[in-house]
PDB file of C-alpha atoms in Angstrom:
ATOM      1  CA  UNK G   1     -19.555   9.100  28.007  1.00 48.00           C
ATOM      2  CA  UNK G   2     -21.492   9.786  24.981  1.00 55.00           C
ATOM      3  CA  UNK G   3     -19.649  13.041  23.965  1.00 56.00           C
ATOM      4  CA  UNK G   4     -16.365  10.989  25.088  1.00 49.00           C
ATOM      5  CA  UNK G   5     -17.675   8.120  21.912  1.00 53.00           C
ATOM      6  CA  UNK G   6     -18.772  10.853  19.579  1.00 53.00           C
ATOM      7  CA  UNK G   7     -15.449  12.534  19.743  1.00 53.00           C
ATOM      8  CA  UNK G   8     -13.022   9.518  19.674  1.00 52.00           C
ATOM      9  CA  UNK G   9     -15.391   8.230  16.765  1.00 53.00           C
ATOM     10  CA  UNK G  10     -14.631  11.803  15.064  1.00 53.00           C
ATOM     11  CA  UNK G  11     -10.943  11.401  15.271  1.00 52.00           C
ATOM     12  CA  UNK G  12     -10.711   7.897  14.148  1.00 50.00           C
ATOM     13  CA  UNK G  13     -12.877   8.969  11.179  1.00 53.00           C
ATOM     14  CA  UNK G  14     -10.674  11.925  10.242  1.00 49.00           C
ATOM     15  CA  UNK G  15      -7.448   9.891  10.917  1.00 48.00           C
ATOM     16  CA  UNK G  16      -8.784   7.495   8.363  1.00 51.00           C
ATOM     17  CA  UNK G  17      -7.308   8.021   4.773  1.00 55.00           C
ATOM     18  CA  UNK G  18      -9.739   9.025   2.051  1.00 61.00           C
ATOM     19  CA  UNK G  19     -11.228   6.174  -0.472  1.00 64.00           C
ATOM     20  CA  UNK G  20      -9.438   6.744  -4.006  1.00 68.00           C
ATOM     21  CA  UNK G  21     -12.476   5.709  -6.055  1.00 78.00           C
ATOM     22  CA  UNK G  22     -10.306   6.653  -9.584  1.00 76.00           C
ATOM     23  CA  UNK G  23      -7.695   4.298  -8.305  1.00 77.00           C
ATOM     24  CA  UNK G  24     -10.045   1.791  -7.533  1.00 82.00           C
ATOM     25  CA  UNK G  25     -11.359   2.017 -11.169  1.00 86.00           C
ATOM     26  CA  UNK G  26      -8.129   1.970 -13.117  1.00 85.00           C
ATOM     27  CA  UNK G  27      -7.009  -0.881 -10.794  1.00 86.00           C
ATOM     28  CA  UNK G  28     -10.533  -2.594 -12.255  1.00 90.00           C
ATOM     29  CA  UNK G  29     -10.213  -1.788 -15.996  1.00 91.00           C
ATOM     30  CA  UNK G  30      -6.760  -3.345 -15.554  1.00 90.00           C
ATOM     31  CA  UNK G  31      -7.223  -6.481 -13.862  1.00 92.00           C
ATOM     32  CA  UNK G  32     -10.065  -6.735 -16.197  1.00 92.00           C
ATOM     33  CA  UNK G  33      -7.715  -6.458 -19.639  1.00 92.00           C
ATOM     34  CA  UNK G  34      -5.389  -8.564 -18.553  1.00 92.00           C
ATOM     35  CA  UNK G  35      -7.065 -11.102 -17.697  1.00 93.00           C
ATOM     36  CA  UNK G  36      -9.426 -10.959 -20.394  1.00 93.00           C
ATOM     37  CA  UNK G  37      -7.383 -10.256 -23.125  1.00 93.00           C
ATOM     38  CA  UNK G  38      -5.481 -13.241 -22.050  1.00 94.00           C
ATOM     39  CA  UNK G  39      -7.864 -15.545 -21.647  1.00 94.00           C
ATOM     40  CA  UNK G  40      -9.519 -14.868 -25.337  1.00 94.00           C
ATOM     41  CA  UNK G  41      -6.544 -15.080 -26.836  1.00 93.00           C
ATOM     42  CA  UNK G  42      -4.563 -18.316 -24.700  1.00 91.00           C
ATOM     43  CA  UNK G  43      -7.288 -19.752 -22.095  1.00 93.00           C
ATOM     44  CA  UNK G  44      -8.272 -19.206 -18.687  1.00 93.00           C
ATOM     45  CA  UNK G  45      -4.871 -21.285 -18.169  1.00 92.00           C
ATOM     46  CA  UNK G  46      -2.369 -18.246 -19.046  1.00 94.00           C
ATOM     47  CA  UNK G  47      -5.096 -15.820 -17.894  1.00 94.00           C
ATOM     48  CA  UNK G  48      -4.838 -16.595 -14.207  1.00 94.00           C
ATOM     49  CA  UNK G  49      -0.758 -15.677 -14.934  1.00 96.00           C
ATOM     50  CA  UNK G  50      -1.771 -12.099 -16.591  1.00 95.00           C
ATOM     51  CA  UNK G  51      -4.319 -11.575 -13.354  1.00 94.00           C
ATOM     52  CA  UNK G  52      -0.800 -12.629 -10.839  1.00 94.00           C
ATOM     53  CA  UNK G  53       1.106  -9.648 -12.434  1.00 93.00           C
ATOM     54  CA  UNK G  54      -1.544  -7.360 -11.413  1.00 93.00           C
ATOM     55  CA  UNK G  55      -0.041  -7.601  -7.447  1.00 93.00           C
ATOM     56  CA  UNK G  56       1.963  -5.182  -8.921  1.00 93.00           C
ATOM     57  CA  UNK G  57      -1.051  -2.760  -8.716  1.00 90.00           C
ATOM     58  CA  UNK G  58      -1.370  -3.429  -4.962  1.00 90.00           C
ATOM     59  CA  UNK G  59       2.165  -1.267  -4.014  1.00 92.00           C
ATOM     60  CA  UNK G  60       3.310   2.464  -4.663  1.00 85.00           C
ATOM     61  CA  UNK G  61      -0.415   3.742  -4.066  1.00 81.00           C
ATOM     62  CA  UNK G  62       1.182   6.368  -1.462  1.00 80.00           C
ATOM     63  CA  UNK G  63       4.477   7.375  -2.832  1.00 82.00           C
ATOM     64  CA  UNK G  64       4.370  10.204  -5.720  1.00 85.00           C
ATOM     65  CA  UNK G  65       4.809   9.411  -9.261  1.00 86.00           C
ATOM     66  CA  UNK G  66       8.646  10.542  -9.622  1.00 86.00           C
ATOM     67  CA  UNK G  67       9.345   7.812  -7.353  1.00 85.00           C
ATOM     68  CA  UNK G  68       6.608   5.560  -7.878  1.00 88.00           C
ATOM     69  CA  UNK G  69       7.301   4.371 -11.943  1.00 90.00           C
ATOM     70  CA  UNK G  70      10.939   3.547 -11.224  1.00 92.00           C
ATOM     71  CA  UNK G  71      10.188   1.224  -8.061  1.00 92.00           C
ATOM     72  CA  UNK G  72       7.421  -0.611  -9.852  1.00 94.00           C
ATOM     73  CA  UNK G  73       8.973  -1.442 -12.425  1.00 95.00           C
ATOM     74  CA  UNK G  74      11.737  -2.787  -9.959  1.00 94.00           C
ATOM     75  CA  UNK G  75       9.000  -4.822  -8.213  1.00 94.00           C
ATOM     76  CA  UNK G  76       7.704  -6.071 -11.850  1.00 95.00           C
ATOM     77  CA  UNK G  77      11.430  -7.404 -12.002  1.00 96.00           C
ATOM     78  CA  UNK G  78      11.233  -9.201  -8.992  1.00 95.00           C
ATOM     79  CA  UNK G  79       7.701 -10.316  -9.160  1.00 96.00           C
ATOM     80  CA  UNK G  80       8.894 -11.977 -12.801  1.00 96.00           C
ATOM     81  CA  UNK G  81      12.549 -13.587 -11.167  1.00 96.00           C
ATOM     82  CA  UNK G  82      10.112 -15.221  -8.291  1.00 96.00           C
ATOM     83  CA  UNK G  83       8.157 -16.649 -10.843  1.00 97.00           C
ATOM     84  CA  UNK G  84      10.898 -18.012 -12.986  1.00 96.00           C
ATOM     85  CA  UNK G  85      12.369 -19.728  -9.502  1.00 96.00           C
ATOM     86  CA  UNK G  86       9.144 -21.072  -8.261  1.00 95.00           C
ATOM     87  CA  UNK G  87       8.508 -22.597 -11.902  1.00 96.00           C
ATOM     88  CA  UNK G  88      12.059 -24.254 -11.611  1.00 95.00           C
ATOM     89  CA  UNK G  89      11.564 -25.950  -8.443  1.00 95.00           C
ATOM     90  CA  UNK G  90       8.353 -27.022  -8.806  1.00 94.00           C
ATOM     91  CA  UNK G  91       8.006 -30.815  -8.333  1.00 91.00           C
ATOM     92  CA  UNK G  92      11.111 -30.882  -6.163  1.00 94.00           C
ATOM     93  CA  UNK G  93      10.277 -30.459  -2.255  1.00 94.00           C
ATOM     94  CA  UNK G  94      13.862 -29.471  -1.225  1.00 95.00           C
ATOM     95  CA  UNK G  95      14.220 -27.108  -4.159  1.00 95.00           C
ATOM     96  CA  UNK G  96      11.071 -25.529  -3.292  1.00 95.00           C
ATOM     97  CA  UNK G  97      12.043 -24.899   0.198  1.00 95.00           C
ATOM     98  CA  UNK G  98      15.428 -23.405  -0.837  1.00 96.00           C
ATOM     99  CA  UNK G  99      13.679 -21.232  -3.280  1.00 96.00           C
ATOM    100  CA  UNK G 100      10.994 -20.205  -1.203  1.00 96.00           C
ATOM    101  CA  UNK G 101      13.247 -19.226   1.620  1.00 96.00           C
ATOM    102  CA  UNK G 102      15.351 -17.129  -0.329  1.00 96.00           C
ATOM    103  CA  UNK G 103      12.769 -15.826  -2.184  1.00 96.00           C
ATOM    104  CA  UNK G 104      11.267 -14.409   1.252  1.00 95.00           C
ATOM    105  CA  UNK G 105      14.605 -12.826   2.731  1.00 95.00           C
ATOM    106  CA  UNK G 106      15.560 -10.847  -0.964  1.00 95.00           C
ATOM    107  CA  UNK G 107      11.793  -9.557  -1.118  1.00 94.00           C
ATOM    108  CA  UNK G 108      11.661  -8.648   2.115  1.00 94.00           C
ATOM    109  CA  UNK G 109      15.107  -7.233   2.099  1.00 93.00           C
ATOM    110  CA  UNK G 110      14.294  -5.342  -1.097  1.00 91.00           C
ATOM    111  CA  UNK G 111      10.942  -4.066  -0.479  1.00 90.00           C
ATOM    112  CA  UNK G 112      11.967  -2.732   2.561  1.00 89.00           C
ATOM    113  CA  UNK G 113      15.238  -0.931   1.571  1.00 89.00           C
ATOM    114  CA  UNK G 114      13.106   0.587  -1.159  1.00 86.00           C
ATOM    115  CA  UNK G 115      10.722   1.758   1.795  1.00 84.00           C
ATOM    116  CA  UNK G 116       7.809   1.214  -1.651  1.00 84.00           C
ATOM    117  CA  UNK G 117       4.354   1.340   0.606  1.00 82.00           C
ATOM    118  CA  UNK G 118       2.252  -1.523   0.304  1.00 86.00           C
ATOM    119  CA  UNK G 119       1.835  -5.260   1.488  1.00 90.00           C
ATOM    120  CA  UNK G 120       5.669  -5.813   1.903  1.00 89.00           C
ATOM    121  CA  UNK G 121       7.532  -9.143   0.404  1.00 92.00           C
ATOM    122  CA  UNK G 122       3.765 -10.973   1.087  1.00 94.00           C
ATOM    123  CA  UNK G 123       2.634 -10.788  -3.292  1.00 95.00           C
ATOM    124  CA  UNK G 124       6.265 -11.455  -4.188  1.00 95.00           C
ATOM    125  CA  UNK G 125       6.343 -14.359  -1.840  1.00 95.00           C
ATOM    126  CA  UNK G 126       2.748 -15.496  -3.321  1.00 95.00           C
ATOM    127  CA  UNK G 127       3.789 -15.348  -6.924  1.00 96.00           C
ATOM    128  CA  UNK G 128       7.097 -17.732  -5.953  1.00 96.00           C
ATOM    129  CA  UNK G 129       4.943 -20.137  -3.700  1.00 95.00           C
ATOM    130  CA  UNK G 130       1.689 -20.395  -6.657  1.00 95.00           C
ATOM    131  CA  UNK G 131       4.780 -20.935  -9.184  1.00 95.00           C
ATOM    132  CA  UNK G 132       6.382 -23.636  -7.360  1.00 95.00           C
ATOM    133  CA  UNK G 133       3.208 -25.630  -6.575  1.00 95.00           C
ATOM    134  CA  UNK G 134       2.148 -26.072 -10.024  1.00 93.00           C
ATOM    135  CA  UNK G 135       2.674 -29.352 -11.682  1.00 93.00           C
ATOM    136  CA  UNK G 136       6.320 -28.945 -13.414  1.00 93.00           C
ATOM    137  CA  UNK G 137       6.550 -26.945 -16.861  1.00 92.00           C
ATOM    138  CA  UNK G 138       9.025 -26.971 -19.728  1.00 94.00           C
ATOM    139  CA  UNK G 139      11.313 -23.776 -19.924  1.00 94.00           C
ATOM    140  CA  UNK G 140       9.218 -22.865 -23.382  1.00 95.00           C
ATOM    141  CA  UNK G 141       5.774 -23.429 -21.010  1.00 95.00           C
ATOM    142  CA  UNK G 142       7.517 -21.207 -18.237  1.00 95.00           C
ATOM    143  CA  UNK G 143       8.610 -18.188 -20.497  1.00 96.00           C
ATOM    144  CA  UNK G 144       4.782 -18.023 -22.060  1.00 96.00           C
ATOM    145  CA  UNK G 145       3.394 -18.281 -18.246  1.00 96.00           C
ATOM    146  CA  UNK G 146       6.430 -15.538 -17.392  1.00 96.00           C
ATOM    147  CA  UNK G 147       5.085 -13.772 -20.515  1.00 95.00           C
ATOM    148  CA  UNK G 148       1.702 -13.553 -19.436  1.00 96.00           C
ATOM    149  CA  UNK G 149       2.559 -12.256 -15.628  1.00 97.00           C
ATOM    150  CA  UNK G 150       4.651  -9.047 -17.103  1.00 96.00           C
ATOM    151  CA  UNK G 151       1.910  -8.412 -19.459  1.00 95.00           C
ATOM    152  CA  UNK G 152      -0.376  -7.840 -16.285  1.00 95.00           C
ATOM    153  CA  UNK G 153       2.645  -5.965 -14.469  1.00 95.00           C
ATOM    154  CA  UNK G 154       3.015  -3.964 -17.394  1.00 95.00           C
ATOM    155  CA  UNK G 155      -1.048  -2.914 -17.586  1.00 94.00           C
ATOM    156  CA  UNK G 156      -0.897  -2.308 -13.824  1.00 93.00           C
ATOM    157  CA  UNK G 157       2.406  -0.016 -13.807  1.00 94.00           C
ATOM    158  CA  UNK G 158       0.451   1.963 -16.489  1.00 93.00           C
ATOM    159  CA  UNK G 159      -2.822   2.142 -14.135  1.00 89.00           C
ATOM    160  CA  UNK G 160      -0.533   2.888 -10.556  1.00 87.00           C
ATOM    161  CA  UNK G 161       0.887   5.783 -13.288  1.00 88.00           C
ATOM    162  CA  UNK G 162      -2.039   6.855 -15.268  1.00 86.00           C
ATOM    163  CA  UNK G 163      -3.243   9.425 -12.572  1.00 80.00           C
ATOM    164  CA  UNK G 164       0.295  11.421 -13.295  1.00 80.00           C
ATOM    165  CA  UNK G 165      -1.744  12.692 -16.677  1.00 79.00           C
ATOM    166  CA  UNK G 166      -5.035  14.446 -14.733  1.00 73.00           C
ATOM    167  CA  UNK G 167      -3.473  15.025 -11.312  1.00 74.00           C
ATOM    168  CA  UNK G 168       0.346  14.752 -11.200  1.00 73.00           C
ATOM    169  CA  UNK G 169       0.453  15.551  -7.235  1.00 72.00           C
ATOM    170  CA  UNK G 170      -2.075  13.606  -5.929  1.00 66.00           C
ATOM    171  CA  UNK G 171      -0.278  11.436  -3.796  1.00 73.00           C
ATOM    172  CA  UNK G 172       1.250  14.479  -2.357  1.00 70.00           C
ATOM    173  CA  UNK G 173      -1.742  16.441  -1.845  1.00 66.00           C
ATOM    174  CA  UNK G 174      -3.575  13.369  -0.523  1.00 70.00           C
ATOM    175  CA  UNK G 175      -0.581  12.641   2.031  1.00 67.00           C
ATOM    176  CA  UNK G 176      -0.505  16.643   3.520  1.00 74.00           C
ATOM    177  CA  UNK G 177      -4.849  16.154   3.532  1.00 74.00           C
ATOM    178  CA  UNK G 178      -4.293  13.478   5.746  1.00 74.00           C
ATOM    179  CA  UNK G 179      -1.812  15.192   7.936  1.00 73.00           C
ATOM    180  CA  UNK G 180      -3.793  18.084   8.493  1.00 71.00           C
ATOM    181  CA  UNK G 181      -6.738  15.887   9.663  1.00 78.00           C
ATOM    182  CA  UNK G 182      -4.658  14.057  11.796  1.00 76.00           C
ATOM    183  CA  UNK G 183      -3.493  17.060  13.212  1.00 78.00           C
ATOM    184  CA  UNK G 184      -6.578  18.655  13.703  1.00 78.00           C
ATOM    185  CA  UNK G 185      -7.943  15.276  15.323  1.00 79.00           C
ATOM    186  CA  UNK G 186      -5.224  15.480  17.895  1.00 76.00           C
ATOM    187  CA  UNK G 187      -5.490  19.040  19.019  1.00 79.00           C
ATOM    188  CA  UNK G 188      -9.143  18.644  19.287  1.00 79.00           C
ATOM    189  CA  UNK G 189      -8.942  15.665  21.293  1.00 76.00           C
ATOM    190  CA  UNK G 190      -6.081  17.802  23.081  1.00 76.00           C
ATOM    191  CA  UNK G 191      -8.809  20.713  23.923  1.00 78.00           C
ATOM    192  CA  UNK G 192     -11.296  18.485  24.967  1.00 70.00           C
ATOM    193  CA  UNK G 193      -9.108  16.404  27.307  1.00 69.00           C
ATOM    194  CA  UNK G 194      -8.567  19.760  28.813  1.00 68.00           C
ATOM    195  CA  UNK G 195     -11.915  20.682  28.980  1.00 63.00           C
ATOM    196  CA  UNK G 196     -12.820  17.676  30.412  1.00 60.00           C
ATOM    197  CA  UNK G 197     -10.285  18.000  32.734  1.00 58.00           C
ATOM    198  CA  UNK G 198     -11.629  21.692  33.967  1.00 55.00           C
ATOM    199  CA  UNK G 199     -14.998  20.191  34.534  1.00 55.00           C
ATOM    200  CA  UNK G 200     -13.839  17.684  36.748  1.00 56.00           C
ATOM    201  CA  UNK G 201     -11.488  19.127  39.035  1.00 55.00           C
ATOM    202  CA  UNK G 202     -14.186  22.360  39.275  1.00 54.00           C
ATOM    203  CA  UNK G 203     -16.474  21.878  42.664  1.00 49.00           C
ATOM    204  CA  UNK G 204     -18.983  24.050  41.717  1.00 49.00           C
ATOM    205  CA  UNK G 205     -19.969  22.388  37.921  1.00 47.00           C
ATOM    206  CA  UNK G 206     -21.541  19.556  36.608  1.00 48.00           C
ATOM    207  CA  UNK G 207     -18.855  17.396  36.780  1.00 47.00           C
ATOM    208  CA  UNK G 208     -19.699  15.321  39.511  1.00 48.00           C
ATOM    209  CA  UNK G 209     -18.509  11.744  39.875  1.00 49.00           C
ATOM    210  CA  UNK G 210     -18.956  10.873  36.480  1.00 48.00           C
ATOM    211  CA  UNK G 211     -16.494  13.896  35.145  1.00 47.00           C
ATOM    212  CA  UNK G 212     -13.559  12.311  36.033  1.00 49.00           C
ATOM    213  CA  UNK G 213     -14.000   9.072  34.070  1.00 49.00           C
ATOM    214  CA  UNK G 214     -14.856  11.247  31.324  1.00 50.00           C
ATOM    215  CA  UNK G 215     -11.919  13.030  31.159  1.00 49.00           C
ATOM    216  CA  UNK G 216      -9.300  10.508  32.072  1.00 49.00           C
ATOM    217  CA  UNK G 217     -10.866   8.767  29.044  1.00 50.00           C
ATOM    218  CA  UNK G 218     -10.591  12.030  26.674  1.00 48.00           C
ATOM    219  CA  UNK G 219      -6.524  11.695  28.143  1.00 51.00           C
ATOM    220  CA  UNK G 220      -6.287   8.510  27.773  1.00 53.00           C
ATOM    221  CA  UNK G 221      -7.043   9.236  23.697  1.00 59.00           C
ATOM    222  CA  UNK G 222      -4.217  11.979  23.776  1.00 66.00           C
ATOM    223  CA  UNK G 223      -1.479   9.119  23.111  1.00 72.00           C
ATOM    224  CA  UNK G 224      -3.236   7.565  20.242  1.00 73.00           C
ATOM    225  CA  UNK G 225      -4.265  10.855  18.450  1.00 73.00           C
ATOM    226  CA  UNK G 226      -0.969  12.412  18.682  1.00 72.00           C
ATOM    227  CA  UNK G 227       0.953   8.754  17.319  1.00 77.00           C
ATOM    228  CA  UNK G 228      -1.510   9.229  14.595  1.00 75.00           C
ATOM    229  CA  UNK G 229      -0.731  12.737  13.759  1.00 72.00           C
ATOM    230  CA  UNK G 230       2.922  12.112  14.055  1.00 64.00           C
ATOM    231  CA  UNK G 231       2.687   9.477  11.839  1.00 71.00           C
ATOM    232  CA  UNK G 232       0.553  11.663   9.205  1.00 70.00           C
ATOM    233  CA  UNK G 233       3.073  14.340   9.424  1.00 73.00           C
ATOM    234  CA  UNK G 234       6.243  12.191   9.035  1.00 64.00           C
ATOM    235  CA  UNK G 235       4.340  10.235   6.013  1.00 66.00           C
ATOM    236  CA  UNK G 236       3.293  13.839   4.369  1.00 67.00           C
ATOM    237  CA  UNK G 237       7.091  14.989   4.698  1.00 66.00           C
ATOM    238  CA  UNK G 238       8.307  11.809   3.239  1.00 67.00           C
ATOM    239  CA  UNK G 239       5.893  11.880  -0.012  1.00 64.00           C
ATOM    240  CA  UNK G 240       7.064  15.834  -0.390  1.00 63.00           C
ATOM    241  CA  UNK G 241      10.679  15.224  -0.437  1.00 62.00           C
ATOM    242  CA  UNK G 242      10.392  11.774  -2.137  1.00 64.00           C
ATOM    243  CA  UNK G 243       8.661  14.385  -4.853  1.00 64.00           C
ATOM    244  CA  UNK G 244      11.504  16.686  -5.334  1.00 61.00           C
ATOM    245  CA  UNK G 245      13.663  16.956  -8.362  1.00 52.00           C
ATOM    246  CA  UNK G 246      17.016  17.871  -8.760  1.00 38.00           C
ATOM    247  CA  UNK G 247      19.757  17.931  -5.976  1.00 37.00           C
ATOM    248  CA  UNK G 248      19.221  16.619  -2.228  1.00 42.00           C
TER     249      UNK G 248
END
């Protein structure tokens, strides 16, 4: 049983994806100007709007750069048209609900005809819903708040886009990393299902009654491993031919 947990805990650790610390950083120094910036220049009041457009920075971390500027700059669109509805039915409980509802089905709609990776409609959703439960603002209030919330969008499109200067196929190279550890994961978990499976049905080993378990559990990992390497593979294919320029 042990080398059955030290070998399922070595495939979920290689199926996991790697920690983009650079990412992680630009997403900081981002969230961090915007909101600061803001806040010395209007108050903590239009600064919480400049830290909402920074959702932005929570999509496109998996699709490669060709692809990724265009759709965020869609989803900075939408995250500033949710805003603008939410702010216009605030203080009106059937207007929010209309809003709201509608505001769900198009993100949702969009997000996922765009196939843009990330947390779905759910930020969209958030920035409409925050919007609409503020106290009601005049249109010249709204615009400054709508101001505010596409100069975060803006600073996080050019932190999702900065790593296009120092490593233009990252996302590509980090999707095919992935795959091959996924892949490896399964056919490892492949050969020792099979060995597992030898020492069990053999008389003469070490099997004994405790074999079998052990290697109907290193089977019963086979489904799981090869879902994740399918998955890898399919997701490493996408990113390449979401890369490529010129005809399809």
């Amino acid at each position: 049983m042990t080398t059955v947990a030290a070998r399922a805990a070595h495939g979920w650790r290689a199926a996991l994806p790697r920690f983009d610390r650079g990412r992680a950083a630009r997403s900081l120094v981002a969230f961090g100007l915007s909101l600061g910036a803001v806040t010395a220049v209007g108050g903590i009041h239009n600064g919480v709007f400049a830290a909402m457009g920074c959702y932005v920075d929570a999509y496109g971390a998996r699709d490669p750069y060709p692809r990724r500027g265009p759709l965020l700059v869609i989803l900075s669109a939408a995250f500033l048209v949710a805003f603008v509805a939410g702010s216009a039915a605030a203080g009106d409980v059937w207007a929010m609900t209309g809003v709201l509802s509608v505001v769900s089905v198009a993100a949702t709609l969009v997000v996922r005809t765009l196939r843009l990776s990330g947390p779905g409609s759910y930020f969209v959703v958030l920035v409409a819903a925050m919007a609409a439960f503020l106290p009601p603002a005049s249109p010249t209030e709204t615009a400054v708040r709508a101001g505010c919330l596409a100069l975060g969008a803006a600073l996080s499109w050019l932190s999702g886009m900065s790593g296009w200067l120092s490593r233009p196929y990252g996302p590509e190279e980090r999707a095919v990393s992935a795959a091959f550890r996924s892949v490896a994961a399964f056919a490892q978990a492949q050969t020792g299902a099979a060995g597992g499976t030898a020492a069990g049905t053999d008389g003469t080993g070490s099997g004994g009654p405790g074999a079998g378990g052990g290697a109907k559990d290193l089977r019963g990992g086979l489904p799981a491993a090869g879902q994740d390497a399918y998955a890898a593979v399919h997701s490493a294919w996408t990113a390449l031919d979401n890369a490529r320029k010129g005809p399809r």
